[in-house]
Short mmCIF file of C-alpha atoms in Angstrom, two decimals:
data_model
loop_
_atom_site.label_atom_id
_atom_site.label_comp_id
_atom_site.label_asym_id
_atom_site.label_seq_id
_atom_site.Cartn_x
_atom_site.Cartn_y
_atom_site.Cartn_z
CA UNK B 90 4.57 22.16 50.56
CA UNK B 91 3.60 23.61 47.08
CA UNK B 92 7.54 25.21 46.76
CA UNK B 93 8.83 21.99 47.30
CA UNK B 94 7.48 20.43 43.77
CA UNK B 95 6.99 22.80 42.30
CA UNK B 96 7.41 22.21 38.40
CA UNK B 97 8.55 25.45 36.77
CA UNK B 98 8.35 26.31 33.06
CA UNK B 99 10.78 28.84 31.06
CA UNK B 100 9.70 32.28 31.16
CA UNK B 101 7.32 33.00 27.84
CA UNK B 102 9.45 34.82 25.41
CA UNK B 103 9.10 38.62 24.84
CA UNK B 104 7.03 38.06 21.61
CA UNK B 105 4.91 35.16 22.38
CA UNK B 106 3.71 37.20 26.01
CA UNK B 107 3.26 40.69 23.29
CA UNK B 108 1.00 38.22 21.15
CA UNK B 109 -0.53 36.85 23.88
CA UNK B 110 -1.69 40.30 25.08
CA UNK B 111 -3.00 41.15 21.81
CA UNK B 112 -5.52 38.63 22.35
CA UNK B 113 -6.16 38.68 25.49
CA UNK B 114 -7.30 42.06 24.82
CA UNK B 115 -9.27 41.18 21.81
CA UNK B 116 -10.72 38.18 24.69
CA UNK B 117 -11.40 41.07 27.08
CA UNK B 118 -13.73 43.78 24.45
CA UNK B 119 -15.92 40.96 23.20
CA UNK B 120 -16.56 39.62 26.66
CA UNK B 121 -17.24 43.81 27.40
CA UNK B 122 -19.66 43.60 23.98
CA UNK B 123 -21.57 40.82 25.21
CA UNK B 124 -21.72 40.99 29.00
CA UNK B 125 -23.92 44.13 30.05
CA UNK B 126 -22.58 43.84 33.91
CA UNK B 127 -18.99 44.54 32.28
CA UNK B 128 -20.40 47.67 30.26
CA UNK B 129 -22.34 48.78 33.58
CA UNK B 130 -20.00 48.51 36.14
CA UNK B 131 -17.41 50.41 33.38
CA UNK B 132 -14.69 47.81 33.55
CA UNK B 133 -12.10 48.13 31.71
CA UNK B 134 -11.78 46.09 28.81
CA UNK B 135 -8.02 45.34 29.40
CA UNK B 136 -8.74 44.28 32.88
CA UNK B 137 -11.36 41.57 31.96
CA UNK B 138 -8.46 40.11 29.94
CA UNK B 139 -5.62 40.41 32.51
CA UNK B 140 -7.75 38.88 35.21
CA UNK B 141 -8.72 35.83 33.23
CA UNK B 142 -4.74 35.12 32.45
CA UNK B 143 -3.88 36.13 36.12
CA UNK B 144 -6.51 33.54 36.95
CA UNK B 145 -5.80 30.62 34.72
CA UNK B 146 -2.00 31.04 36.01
CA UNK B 147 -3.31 31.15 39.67
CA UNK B 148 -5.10 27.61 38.55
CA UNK B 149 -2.17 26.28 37.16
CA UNK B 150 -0.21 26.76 40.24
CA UNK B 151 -2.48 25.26 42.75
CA UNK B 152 -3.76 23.05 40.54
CA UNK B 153 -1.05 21.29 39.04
CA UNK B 154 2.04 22.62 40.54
CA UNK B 155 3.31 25.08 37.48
CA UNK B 156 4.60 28.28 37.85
CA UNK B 157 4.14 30.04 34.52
CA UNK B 158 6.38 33.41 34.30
CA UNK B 159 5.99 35.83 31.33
CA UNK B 160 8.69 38.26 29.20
CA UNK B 161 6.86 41.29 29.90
CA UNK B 162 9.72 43.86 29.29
CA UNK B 163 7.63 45.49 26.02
CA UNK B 164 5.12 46.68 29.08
CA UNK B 165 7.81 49.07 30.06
CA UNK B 166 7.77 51.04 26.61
CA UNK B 167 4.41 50.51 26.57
CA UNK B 168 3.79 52.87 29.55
CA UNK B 169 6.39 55.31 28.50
CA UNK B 170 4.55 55.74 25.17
CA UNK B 171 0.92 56.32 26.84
CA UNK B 172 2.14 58.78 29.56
CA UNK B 173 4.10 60.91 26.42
CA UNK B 174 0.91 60.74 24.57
CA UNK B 175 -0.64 62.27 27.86
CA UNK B 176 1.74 64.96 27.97
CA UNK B 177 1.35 66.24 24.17
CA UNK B 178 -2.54 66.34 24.54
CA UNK B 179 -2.49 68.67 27.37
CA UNK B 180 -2.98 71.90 26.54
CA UNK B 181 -1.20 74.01 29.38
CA UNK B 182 -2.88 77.50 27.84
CA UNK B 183 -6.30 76.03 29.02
CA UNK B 184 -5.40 75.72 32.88
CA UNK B 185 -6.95 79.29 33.17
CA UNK B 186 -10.30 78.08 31.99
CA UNK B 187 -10.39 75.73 34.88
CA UNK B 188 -10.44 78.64 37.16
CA UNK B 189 -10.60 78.63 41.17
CA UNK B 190 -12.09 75.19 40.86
CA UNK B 191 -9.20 73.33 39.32
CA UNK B 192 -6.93 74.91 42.24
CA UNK B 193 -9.32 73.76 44.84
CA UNK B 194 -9.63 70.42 43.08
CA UNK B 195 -6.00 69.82 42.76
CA UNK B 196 -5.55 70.77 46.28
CA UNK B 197 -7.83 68.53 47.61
CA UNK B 198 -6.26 65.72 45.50
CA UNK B 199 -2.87 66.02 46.82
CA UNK B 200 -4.13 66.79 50.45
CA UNK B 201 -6.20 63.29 50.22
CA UNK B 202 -2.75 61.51 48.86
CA UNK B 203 -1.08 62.61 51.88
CA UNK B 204 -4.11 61.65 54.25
CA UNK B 205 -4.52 58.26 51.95
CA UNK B 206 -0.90 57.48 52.35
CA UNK B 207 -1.45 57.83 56.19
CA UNK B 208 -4.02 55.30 56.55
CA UNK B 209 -2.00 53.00 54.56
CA UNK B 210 1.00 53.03 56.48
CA UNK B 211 -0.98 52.59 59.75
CA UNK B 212 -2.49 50.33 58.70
CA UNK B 213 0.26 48.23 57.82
CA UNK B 214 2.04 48.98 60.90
CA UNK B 215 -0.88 47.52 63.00
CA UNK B 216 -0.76 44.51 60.93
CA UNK B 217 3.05 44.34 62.19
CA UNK B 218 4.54 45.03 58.63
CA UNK B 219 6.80 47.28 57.13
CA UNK B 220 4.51 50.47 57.85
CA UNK B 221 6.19 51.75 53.81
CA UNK B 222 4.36 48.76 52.24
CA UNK B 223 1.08 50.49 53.31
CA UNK B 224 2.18 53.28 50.50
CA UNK B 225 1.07 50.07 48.08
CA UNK B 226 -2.11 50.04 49.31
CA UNK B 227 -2.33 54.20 49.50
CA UNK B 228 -1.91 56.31 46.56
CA UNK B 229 1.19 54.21 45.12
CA UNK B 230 -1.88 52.13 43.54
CA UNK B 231 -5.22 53.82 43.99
CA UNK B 232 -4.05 57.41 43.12
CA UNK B 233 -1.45 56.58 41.04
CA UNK B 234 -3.16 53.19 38.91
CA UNK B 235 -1.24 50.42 37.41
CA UNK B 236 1.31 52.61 36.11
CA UNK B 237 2.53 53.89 38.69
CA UNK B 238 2.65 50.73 40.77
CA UNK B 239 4.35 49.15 38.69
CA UNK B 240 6.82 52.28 38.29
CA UNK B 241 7.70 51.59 42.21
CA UNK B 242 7.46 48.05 42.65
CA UNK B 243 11.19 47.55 41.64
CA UNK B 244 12.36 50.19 44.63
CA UNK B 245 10.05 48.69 46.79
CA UNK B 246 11.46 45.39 46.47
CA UNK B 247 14.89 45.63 46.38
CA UNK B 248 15.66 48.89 48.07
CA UNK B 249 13.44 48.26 50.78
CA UNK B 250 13.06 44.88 50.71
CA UNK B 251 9.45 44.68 50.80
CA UNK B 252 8.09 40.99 48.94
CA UNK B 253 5.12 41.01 46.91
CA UNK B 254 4.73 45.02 46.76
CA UNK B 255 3.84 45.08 43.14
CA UNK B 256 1.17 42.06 43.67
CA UNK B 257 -0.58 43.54 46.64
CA UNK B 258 -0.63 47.47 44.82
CA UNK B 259 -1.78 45.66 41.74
CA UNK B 260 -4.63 43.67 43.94
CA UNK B 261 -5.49 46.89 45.52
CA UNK B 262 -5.64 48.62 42.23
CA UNK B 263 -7.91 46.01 41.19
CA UNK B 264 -10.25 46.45 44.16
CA UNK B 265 -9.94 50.08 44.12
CA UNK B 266 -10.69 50.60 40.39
CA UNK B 267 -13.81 48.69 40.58
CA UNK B 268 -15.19 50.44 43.71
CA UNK B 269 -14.48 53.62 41.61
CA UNK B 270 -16.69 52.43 39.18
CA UNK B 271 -19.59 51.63 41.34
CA UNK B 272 -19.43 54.44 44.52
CA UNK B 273 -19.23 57.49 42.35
CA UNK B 274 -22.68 57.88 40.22
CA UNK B 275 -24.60 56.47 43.30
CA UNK B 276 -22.58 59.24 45.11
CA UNK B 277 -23.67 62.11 42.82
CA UNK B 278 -27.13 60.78 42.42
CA UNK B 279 -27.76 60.79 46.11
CA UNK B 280 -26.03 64.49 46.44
CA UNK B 281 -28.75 65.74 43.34
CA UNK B 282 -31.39 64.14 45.28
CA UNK B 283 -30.58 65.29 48.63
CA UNK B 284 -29.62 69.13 47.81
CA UNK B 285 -32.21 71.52 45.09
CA UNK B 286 -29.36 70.99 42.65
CA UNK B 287 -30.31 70.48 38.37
CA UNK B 288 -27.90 71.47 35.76
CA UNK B 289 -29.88 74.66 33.89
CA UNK B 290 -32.32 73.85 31.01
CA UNK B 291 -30.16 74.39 28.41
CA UNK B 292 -27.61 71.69 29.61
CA UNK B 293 -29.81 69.23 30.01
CA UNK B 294 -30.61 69.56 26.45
CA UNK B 295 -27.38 70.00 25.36
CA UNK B 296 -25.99 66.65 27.19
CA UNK B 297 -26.56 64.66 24.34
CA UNK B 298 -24.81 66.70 21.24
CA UNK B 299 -22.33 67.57 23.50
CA UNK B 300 -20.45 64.41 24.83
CA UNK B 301 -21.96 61.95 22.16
CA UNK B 302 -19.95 60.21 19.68
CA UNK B 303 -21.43 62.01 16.56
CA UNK B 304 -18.06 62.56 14.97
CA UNK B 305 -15.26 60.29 14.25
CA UNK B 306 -11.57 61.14 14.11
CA UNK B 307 -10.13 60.18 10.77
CA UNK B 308 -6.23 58.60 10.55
CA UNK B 309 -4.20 59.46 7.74
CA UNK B 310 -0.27 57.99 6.47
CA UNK B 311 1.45 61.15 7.70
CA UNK B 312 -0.84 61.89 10.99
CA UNK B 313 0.06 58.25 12.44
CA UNK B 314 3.93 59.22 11.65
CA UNK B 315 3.89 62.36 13.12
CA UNK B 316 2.41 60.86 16.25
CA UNK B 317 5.30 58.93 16.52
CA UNK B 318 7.83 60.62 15.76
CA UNK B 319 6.92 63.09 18.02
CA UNK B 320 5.93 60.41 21.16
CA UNK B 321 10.15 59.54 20.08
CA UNK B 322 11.07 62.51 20.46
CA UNK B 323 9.14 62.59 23.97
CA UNK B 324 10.48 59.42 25.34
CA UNK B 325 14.25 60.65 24.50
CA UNK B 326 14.28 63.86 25.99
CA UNK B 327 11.92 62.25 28.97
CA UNK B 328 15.22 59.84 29.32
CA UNK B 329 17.27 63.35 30.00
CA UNK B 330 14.66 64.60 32.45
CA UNK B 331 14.27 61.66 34.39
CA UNK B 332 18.48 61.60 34.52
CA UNK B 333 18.29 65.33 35.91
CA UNK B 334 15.79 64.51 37.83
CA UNK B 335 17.38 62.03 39.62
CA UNK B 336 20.73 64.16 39.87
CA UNK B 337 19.24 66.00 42.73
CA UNK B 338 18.66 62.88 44.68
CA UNK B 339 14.84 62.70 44.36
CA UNK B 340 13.12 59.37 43.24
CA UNK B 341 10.70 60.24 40.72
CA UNK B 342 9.47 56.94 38.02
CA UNK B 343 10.51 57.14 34.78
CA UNK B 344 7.09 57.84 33.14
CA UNK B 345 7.29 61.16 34.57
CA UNK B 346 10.06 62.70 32.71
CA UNK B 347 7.95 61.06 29.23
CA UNK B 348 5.27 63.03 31.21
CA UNK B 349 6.75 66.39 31.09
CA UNK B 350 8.85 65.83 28.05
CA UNK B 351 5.73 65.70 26.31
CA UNK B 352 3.95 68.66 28.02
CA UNK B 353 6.69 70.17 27.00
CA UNK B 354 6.93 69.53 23.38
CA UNK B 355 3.25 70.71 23.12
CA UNK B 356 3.94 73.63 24.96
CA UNK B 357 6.60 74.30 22.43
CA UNK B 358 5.00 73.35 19.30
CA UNK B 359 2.11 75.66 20.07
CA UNK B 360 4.28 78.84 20.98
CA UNK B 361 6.41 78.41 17.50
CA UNK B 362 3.78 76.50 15.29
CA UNK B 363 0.19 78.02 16.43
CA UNK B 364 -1.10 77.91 13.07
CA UNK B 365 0.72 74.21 11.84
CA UNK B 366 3.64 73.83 10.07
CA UNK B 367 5.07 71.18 7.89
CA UNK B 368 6.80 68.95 10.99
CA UNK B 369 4.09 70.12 14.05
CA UNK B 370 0.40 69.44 12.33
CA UNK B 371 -1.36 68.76 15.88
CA UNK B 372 -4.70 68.78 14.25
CA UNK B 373 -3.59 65.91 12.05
CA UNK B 374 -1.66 64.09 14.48
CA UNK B 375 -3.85 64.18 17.20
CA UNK B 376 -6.01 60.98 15.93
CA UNK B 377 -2.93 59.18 16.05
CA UNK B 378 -1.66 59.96 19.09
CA UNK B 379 -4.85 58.99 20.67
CA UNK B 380 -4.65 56.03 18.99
CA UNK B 381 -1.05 54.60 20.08
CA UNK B 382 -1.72 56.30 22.99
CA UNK B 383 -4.75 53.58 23.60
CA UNK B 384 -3.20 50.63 22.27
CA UNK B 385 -0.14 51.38 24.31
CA UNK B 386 -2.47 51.51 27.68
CA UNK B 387 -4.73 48.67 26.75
CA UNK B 388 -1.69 46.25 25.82
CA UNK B 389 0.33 47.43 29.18
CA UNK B 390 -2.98 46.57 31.78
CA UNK B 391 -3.34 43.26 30.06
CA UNK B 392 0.83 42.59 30.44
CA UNK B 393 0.23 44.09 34.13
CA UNK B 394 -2.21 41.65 35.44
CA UNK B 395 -1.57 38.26 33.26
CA UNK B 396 1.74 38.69 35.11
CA UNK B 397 0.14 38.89 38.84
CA UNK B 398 1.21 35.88 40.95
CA UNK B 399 -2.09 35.96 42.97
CA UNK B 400 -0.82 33.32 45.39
CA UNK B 401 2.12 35.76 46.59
CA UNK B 402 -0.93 37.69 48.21
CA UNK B 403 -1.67 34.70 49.90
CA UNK B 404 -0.44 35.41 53.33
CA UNK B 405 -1.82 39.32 52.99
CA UNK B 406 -5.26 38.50 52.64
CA UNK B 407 -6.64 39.74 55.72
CA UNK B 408 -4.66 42.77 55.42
CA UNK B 409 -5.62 43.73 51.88
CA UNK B 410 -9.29 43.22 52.72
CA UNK B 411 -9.10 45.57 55.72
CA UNK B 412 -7.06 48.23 53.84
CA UNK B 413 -9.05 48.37 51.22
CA UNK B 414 -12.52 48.55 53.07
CA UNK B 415 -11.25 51.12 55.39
CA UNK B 416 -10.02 53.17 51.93
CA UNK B 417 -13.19 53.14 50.12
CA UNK B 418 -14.91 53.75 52.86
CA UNK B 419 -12.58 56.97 53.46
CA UNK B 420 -13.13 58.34 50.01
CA UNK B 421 -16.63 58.14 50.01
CA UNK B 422 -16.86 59.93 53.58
CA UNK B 423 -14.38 62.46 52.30
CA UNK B 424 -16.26 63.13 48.66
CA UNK B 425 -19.24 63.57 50.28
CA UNK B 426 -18.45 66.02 53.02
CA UNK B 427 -15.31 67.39 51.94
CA UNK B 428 -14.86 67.40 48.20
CA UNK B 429 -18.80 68.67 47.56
CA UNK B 430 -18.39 71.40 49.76
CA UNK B 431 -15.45 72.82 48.74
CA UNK B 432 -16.38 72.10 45.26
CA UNK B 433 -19.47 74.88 45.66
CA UNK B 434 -22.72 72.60 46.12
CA UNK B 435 -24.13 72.80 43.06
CA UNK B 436 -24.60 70.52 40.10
CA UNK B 437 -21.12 70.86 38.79
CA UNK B 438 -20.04 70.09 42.27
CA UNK B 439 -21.87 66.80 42.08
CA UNK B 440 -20.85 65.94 39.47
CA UNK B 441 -17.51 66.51 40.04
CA UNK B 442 -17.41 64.48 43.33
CA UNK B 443 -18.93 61.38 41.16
CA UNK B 444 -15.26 61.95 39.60
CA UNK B 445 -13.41 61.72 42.51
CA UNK B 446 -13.96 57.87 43.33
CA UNK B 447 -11.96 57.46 39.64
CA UNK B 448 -9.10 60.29 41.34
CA UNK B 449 -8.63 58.65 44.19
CA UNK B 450 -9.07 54.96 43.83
CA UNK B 451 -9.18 54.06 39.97
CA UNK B 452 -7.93 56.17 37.34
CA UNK B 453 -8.51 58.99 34.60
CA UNK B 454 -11.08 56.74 32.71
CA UNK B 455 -13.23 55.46 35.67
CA UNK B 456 -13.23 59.19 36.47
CA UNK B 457 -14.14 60.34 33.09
CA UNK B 458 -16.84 57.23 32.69
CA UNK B 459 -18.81 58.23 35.72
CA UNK B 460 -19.10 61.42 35.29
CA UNK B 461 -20.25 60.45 31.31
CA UNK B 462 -22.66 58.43 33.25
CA UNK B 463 -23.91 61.23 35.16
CA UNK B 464 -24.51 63.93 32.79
CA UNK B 465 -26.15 61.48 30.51
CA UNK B 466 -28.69 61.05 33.02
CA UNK B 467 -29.01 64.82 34.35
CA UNK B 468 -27.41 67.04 31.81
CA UNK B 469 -24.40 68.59 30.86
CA UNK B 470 -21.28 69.46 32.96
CA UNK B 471 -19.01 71.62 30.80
CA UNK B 472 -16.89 72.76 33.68
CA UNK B 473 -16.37 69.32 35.29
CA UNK B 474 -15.40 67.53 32.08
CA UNK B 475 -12.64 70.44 31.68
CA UNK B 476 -11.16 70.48 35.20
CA UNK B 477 -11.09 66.67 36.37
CA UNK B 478 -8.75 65.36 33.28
CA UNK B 479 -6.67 68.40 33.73
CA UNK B 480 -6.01 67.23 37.27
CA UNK B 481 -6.33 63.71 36.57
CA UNK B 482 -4.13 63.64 33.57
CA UNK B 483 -1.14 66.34 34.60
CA UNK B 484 -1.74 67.45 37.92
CA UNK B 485 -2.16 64.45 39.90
CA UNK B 486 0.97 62.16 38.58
CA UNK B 487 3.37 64.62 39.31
CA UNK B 488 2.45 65.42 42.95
CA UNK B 489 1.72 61.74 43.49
CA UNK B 490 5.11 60.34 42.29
CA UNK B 491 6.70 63.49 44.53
CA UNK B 492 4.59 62.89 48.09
CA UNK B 493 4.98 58.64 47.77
CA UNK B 494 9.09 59.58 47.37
CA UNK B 495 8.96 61.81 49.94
CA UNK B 496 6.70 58.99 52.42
CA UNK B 497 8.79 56.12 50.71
CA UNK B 498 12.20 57.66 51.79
#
């Protein structure tokens, strides 16, 4: 057998596997540039990277033998920066603007983690295995994203002894983030077509000056440091959160106390310093935040998959295909009788349930990209581009990383 000869090289350094990344994800945006089924499809340039490493490993093991392993502890900090940077851009003071909807929304979110979670764990259990590994193949990966899988592959695997539970929630990530990308305009479209529903006249003409790219964020010396000073300060007192957190015995990942720290510090910052002051200049800082805040998620998928052993999945083939056809297949059913409805069958409704495909089986940005691709086709959705990153980008993470700790036990 392959184990048997197996010829292993040294684990890649931390700063040869950073560099490495760097191009890789330079690799993955020019492939994106050039490659309209990429730009389409709205895959992630990150992921177009990852998957080519993940692949040329996967070649070097069956081909010749080599098991390649990569230093990939900067991915950790990396994550902890992006989901800080998530926490100071939300603006709690807005959740009233969101209205009923965002409450129904957020409610249907978590009630479809619970049901996803379900499935998953059935599943599992039918394909005699540990019925908790189906969690990786529920909303530990396709609610949560990469993140979060990642977040609980370490309890997975040595608490409950489940093997290969971060490469099968990173393969149904994968899966699930690509469906995402491809069930929810044809969802919407086929909702506007088969119900009298048009955004009004002025939206439609509004769609382009309102979610074009007209103006561009400038970065100055002290914006950039502010950013990260303040993303610091969120990742130390997210360290003191997660401790209390886990004080009371529940098992939360660490990216949500950088989460909340961060929500937080906003919170704060806009109470005491509405207007600016000399150490909170959001308005300033903001460009930067976004900015670390993209690097840091762009850098951590590409770290994520170049470090997927694909052949570990080798055995779970049959059940990741079934899981994951049986999940898509779910959120499509439930989006379009379920979500829509609820949602108030109208326009904004569709639109919104193009969204949830990116909710519940990709991630904020294959959320926010269909529903881009939507409203650039049939107008303007004001109230859906302020509701779904609420939920997608506060909302969600928290109840997720509570219900899979809850399920996980």
């Amino acid at each position: 057998m392959i184990e048997d000869t197996l010829a292993r090289i040294g684990t890649v350094a931390a700063l040869p596997s950073l560099t490495l990344a760097i191009l890789l994800l330079f690799i993955g945006k020019g492939l994106s540039a050039r490659i309209a089924t990429l730009r389409r499809y709205g895959i992630p340039e990150p992921v177009v990277g990852g998957v080519l490493c993940a692949g040329a490993v996967c070649l070097l093991y069956y081909g010749a033998g080599i098991q390649v392993d990569f230093e990939l502890g900067a991915r950790d900090i990396l994550l902890l920066y992006f989901f800080a940077a998530l926490g100071l851009n939300s603006n709690v003071r807005s959740l009233a603007d969101g209205g009923w909807k965002l409450v129904i929304l957020l409610a249907l979110a978590g009630g479809y983690i619970v049901l996803q979670n379900l499935v998953g764990m059935g599943l599992a259990g039918a394909f005699g295995m540990d019925p908790r590994a189906g969690l990786m193949v529920g909303s530990v990966s396709l609610t949560g994203g990469v993140g979060t899988t990642l977040a609980w592959t370490p309890h997975f695997v040595e608490e409950l002894g489940i093997e290969g539970a971060g490469e099968l929630g990173l393969a149904a990530n994968m899966v699930g983030m690509i469906a995402a990308c491809t069930v929810g305009g044809p969802i919407a479209g086929w909702l506007i077509r088969r119900h009298p529903i048009m955004p009004s006249a002025d939206a439609r003409l509004e769609v382009g000056s309102l979610y074009g790219d007209d103006t561009r964020a400038t970065l100055d010396y002290t914006g950039v440091l502010l950013a990260l000073f303040w993303l610091n300060l969120a990742l130390m007192l997210g360290q003191g959160i997660s401790y209390l957190i886990g004080q009371t015995g529940m098992l939360l990942p660490e990216f949500v106390g950088c989460l909340v720290a961060g929500i937080l510090l906003r919170l704060l910052g806009d109470l005491f310093a509405p207007d600016g002051g000399r150490m909170w200049k959001l308005e300033t800082m903001q460009p930067g935040i976004a900015l670390i805040s993209d690097i840091s998620l762009g850098l951590f998928l590409v770290m994520a998959l170049m470090g997927l052993q694909l052949w570990v999945l080798e055995p779970l083939l049959g059940f990741v295909t079934v899981a994951m056809v049986v999940q898509i297949t779910l959120v499509v059913v439930f989006t379009v009788f379920v979500v829509f409805r609820a949602m108030g069958r109208d326009y904004e409704a569709a639109v919104v349930s193009s969204a949830f495909g990116g909710i519940a089986l990709g991630s904020t940005a294959t959320a926010m990209a269909n529903m881009s691709a939507v409203t650039r086709v049939y107008g303007a959705a004001p109230r859906a581009f302020l509701i779904v990153p609420l939920v997608c980008g506060f909302f969600i993470d928290l109840a997720n990383a509570v219900i899979v700790g809850l399920m996980a036990g």
